[in-house]
Short mmCIF file of C-alpha atoms in Angstrom, two decimals:
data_model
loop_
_atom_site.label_atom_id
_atom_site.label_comp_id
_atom_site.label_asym_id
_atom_site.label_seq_id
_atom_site.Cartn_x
_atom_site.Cartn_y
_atom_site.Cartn_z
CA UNK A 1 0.00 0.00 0.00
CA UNK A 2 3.09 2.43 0.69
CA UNK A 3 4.28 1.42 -2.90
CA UNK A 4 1.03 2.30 -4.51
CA UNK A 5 0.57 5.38 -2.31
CA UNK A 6 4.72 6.91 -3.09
CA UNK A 7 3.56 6.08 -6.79
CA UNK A 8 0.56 7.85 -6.96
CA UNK A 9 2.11 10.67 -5.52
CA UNK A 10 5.23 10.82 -7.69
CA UNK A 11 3.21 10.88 -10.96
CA UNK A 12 0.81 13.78 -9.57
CA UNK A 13 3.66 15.55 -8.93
CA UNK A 14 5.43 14.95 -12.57
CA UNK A 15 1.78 15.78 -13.82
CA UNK A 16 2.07 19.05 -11.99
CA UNK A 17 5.63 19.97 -12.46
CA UNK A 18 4.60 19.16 -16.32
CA UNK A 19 2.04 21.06 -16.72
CA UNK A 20 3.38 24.14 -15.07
CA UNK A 21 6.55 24.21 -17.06
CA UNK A 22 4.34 24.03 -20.55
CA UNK A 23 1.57 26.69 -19.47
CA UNK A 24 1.74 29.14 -22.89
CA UNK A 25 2.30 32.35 -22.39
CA UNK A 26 -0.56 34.95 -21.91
CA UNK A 27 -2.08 35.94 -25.72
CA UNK A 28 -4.60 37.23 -27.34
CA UNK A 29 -7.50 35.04 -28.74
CA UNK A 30 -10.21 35.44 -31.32
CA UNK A 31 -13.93 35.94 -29.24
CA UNK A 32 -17.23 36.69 -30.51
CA UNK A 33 -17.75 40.30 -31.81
CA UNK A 34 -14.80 41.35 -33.09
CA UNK A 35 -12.88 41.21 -30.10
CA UNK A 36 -9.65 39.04 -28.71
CA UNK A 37 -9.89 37.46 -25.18
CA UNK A 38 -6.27 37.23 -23.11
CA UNK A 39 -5.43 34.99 -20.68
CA UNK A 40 -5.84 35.28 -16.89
CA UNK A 41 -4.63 33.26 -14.23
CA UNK A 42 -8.24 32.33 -12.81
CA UNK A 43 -11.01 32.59 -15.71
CA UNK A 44 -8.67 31.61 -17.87
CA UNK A 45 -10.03 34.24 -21.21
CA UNK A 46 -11.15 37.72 -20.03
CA UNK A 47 -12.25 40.89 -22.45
CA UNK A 48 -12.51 44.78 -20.66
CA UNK A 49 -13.88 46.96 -23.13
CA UNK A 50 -10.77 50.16 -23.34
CA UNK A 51 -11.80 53.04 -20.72
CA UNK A 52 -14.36 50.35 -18.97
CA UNK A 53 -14.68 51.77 -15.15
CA UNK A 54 -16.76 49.90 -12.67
CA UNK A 55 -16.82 52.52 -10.36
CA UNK A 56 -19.29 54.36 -12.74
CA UNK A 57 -21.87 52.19 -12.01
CA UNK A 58 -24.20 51.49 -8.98
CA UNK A 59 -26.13 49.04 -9.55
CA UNK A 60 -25.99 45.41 -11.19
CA UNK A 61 -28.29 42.55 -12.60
CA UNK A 62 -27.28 39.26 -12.48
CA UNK A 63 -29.95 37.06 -15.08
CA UNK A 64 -30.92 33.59 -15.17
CA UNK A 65 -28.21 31.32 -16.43
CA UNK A 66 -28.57 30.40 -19.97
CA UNK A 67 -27.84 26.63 -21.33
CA UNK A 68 -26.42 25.67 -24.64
CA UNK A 69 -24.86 22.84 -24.21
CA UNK A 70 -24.68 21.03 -27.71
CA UNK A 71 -24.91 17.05 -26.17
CA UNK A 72 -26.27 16.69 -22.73
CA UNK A 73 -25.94 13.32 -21.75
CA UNK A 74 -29.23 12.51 -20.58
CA UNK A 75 -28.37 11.50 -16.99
CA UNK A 76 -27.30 14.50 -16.46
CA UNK A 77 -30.25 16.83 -17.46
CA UNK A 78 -31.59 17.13 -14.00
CA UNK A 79 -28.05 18.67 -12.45
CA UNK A 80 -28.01 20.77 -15.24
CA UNK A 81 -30.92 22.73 -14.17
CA UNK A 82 -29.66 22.64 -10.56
CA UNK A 83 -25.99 24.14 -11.54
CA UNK A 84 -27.86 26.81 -13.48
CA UNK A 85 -29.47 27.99 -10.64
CA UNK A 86 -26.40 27.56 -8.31
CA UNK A 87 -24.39 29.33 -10.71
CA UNK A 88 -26.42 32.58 -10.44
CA UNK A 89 -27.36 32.50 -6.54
CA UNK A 90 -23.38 32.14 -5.96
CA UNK A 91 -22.43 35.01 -8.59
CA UNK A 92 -24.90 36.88 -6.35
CA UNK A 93 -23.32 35.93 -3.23
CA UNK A 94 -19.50 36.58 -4.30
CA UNK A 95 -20.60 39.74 -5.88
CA UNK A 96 -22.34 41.47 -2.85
CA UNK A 97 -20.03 40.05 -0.46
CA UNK A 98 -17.73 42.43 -2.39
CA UNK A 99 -19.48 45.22 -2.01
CA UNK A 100 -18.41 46.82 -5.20
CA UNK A 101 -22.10 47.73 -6.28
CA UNK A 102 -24.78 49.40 -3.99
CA UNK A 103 -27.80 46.77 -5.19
CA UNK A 104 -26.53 43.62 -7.05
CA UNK A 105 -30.44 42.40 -7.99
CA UNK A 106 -32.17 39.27 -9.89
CA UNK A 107 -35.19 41.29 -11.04
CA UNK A 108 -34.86 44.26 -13.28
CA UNK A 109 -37.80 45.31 -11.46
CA UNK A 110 -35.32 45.95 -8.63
CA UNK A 111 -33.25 48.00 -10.39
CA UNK A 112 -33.80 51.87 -8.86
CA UNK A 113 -34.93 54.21 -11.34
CA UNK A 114 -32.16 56.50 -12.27
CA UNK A 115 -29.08 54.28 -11.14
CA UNK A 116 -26.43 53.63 -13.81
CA UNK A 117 -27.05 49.56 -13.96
CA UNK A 118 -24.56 46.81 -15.80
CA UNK A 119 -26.37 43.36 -16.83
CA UNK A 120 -24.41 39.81 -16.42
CA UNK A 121 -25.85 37.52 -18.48
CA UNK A 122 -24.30 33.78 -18.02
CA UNK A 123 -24.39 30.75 -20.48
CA UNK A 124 -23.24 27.22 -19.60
CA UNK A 125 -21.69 25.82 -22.72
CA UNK A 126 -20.03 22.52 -21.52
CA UNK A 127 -21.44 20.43 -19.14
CA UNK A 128 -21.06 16.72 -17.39
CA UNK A 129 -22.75 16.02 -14.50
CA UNK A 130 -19.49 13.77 -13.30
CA UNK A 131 -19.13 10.09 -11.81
CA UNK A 132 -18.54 8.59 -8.61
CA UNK A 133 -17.32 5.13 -10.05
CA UNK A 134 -14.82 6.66 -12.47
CA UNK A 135 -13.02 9.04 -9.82
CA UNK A 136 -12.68 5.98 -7.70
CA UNK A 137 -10.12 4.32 -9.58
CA UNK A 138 -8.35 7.53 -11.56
CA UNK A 139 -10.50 10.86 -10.37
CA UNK A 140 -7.27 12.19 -9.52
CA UNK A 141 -6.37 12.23 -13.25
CA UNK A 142 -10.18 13.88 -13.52
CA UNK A 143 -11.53 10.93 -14.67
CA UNK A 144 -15.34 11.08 -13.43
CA UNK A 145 -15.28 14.84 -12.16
CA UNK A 146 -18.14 17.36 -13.26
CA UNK A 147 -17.55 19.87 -15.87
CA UNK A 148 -19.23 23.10 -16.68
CA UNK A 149 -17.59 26.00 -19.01
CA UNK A 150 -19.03 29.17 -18.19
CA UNK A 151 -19.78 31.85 -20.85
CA UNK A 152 -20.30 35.44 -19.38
CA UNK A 153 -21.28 38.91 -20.94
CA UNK A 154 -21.18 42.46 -19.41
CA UNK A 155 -23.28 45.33 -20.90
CA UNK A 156 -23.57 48.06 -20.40
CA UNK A 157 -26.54 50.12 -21.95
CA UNK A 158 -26.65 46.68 -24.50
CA UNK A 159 -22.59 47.80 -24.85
CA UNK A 160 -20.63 44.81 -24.05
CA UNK A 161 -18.23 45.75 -21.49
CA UNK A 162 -16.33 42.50 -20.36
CA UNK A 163 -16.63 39.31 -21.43
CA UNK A 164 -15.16 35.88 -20.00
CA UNK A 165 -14.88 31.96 -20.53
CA UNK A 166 -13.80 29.97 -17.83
CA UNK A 167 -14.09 25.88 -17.40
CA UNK A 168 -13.99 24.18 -13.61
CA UNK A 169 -14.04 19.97 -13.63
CA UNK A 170 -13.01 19.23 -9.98
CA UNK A 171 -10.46 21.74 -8.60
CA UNK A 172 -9.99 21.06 -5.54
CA UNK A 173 -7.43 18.66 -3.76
CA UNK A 174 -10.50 16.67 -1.78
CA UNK A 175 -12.06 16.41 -5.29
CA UNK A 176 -9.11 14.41 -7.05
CA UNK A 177 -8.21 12.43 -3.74
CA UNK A 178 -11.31 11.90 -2.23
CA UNK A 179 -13.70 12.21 -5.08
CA UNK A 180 -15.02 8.38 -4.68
CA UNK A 181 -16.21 9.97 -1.13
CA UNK A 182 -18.13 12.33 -2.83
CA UNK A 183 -21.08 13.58 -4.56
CA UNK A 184 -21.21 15.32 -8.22
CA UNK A 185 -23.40 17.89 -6.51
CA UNK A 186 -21.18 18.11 -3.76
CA UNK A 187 -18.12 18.86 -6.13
CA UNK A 188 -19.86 20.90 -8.67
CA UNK A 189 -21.23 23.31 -6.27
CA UNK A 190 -17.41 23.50 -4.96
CA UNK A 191 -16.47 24.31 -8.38
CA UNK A 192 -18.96 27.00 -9.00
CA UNK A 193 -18.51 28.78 -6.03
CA UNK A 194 -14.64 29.41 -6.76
CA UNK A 195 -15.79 30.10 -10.13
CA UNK A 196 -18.00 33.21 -8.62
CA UNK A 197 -15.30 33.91 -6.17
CA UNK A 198 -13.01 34.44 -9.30
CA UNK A 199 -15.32 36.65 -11.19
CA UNK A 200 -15.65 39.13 -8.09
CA UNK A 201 -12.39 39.29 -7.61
CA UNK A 202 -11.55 39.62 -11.49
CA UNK A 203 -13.88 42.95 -11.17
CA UNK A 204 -12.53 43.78 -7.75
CA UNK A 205 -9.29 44.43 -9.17
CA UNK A 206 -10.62 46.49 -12.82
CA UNK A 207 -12.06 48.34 -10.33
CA UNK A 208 -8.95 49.15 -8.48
CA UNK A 209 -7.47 50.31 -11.58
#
């Protein structure tokens, strides 16, 4: 059991030390609209509008989460509508905890007349509900975690103002060792609220600038 254990953790580290030393550098990359994402460190492709300030607004909408996921596996249908509605209560969360907004809403109706208001508008575009058998025997690897890829939008008077992709399949250490202990919910939800917590502090810091 020592054997197997040293093992296991001398190829995640290789995998690691691997994939660290062949990250690309950051670049530019074609997105939708005529515009080119660059890479960040935690969403991964990120687009600010030129002269974008978030201090110039009070107020923001957060709408329901979008799905267009091309081949939903069928098993999976009924987490799909629970991470959609995850996705947006924890976006709402992270965002107020923040406090960079005074009203961060899920109603337009909510919106106070007069306030200068920015709408985030969410799609999920890839999506697996995960597996409990398969990250038994190599979840470590991310065999049998969850997936969901994340496309946001920021307008601003219908203006896009910052756009994002990110992707999230099991990040955390108790997911890839422990994963066979676990639910798909229970990771997923994991996965989306460092996702949000990303996002807030992705606009925390354009704010700061």
């Amino acid at each position: 059991m020592n054997r197997t254990v040293a093992l296991g953790l001398a190829l995640a580290t290789a995998t690691l030390v691997g994939g660290c030393a062949s990250a690309p550098a950051p670049e530019s990359r074609p997105a939708a609209g005529g515009v080119a994402y660059r890479d960040d460190k935690e969403l991964q492709r990120v687009w600010v509008a030129p002269g974008f300030d978030v201090k110039a607004y009070d107020s923001l909408y957060v709408g329901e989460t979008r799905g267009e996921v091309p081949q939903l596996n069928p098993d999976g249908v009924q987490n799909f509508e629970w991470a959609k509605g995850v996705l947006r209560d924890e976006l709402v969360a992270a965002l107020k905890a923040r406090n960079l907004f005074a009203s961060v809403v899920t109603r337009e109706t909510d919106i106070r007349p007069g306030s200068r208001a920015l709408r985030l508008e969410n799609t999920i575009v890839e999506y697996e509900k995960g597996g409990g058998s398969a990250r038994w025997f190599a979840g470590l690897y991310g065999a049998g975690q969850p997936v969901i890829k994340v496309r946001g939008r920021l307008t601003a008077e219908d203006k896009p103002v910052f756009l994002f992709e990110t992707r999230r399949s099991g990040e955390s250490g108790s997911a890839r060792w422990l994963g066979g202990y676990r639910s798909d919910r229970d990771i997923q939800e994991e996965d989306i609220r460092g996702l949000a917590r990303d996002l807030a502090e992705f606009i925390a810091r354009t704010a700061k600038q």
